[in-house]
Coordinates of C-alpha atoms in Angstrom, one line a residue:
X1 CA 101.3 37.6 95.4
X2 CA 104.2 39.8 96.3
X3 CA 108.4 40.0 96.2
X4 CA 111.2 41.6 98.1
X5 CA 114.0 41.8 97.8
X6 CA 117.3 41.7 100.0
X7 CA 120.0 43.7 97.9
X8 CA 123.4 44.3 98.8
X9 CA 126.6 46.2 97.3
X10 CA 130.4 45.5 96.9
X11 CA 130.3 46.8 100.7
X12 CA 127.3 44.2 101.9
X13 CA 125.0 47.0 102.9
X14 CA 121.6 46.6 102.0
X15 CA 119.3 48.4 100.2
X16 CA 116.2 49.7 102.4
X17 CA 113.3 51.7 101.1
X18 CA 111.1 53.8 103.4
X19 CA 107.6 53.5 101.5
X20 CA 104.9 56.1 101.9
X21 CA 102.4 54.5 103.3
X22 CA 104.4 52.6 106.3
X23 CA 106.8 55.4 107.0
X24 CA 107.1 53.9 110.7
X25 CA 109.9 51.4 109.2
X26 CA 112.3 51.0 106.4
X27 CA 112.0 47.5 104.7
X28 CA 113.8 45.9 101.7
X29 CA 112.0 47.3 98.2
X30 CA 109.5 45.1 96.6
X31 CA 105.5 44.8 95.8
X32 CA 102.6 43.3 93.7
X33 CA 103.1 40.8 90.8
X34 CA 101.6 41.9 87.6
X35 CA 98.8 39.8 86.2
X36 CA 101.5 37.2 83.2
X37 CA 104.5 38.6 85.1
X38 CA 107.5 35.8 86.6
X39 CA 108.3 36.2 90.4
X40 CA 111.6 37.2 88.6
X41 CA 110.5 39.9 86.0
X42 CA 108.6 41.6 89.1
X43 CA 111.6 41.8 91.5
X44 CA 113.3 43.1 88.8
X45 CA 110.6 45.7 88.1
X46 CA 109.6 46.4 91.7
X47 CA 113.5 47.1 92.7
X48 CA 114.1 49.2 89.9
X49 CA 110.6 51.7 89.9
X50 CA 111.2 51.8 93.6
X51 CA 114.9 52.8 94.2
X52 CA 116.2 53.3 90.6
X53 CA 118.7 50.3 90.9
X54 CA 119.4 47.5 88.5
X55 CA 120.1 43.6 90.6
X56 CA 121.4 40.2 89.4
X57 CA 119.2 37.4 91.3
X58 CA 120.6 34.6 93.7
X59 CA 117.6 33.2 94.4
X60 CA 114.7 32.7 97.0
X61 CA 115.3 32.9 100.6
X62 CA 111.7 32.6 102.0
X63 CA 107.7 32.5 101.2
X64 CA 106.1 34.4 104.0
X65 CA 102.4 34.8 104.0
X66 CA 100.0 37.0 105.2
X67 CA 97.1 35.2 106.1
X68 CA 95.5 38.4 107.3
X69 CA 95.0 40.0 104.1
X70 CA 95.7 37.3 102.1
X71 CA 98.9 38.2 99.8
X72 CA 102.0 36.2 100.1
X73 CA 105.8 37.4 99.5
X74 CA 108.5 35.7 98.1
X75 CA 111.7 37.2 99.4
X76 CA 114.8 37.2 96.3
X77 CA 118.6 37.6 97.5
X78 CA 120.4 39.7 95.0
X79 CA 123.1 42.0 94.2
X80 CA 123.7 45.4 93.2
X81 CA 124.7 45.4 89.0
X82 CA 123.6 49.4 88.3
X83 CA 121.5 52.2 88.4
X84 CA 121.8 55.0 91.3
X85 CA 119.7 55.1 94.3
X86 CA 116.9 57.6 94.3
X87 CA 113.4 58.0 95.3
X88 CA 109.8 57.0 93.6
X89 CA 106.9 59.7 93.4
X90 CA 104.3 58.5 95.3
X91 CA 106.1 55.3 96.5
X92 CA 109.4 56.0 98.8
X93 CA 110.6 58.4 100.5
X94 CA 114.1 57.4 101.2
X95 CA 116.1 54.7 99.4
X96 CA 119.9 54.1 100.8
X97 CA 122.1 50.9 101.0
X98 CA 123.4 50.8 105.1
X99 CA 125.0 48.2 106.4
X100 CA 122.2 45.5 108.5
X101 CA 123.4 43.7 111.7
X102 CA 121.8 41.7 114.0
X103 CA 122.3 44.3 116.9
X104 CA 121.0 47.2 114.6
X105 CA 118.0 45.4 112.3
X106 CA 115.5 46.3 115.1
X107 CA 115.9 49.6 114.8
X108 CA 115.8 50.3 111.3
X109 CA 113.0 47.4 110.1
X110 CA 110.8 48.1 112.9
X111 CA 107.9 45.7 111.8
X112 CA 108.5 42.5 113.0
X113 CA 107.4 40.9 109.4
X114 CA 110.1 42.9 107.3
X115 CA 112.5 42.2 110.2
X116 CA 112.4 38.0 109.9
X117 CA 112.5 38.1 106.3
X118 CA 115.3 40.4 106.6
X119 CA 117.2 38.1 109.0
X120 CA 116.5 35.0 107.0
X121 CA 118.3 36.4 103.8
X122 CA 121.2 37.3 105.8
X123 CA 121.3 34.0 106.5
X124 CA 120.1 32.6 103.1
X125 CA 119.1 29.0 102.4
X126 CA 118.2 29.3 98.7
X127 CA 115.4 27.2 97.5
X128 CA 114.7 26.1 94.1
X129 CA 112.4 28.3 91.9
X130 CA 111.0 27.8 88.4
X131 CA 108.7 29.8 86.4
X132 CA 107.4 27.9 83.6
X133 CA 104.8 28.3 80.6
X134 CA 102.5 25.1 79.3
X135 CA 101.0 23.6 76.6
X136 CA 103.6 23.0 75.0
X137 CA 106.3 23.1 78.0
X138 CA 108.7 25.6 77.9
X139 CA 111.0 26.7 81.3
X140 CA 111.1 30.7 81.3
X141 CA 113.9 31.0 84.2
X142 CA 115.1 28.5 87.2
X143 CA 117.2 29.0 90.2
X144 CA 118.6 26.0 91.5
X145 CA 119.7 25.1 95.3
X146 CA 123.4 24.9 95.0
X147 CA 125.1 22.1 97.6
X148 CA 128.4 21.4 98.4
X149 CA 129.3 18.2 98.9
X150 CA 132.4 17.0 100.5

């Protein structure tokens, strides 16, 4: 299981890593949930060790898996709350917020896969997310679907 996350400033731009080992793109930061770790706690975590920023959470805009090599990535919308961009050792070697268009996404994400996910969160449709412990019950975080009515 993975996460990513689509992060934007006060401006909308979006926060885009370039990660070591698929330097042929940029892509939104994110990676591998930890063994007792929420989808949640590891955006958080991923975000931060990656570009040195600190995000509130919106919610889920998409499950995308790949069936390949079997991981699957739930893709956070969130916003910029702290922290200042910078690089990880080993991990990225460029981290900037720039601003995303539809005319433009192609050529910065250039991997179709980071691309759709990318598009959807512009877009988002927030579904609902729990994380939960049991025996006995007890609701660690939720994000809810919020609907207007009129």
């Amino acid at each position: 299981m993975s996460v990513s996350g689509y992060i934007t400033n006060k401006d909308g731009d979006v926060l885009l890593v370039r990660n070591l080992h698929r330097s042929d793109t940029l892509e939104m930061p994110g990676g591998q949930v930890e063994e007792g770790e929420t989808l949640e706690e590891a955006i958080h975590r991923e975000v931060f060790e990656e570009t040195g920023i600190k995000v509130n959470l919106h919610g889920i805009t998409g499950i995308y898996q790949n069936v390949t090599i079997g991981v699957t990535c739930v893709v956070f919308r969130g916003e910029y709350q702290s922290g200042e961009a910078r690089t990880a050792e080993g991990e990225t070697s460029e981290v900037f917020f720039t601003k995303i268009t539809k005319e433009n996404i192609e050529r910065l994400i250039t991997r179709k896969q980071f691309r759709d996910r990318a598009l959807d969160a512009m877009d988002a449709n927030y579904i609902p997310y729990e994380a939960f412990k049991a025996k006995p019950y007890e609701l660690v975080s939720r994000f809810e679907v919020k609907k207007e009515y009129s």
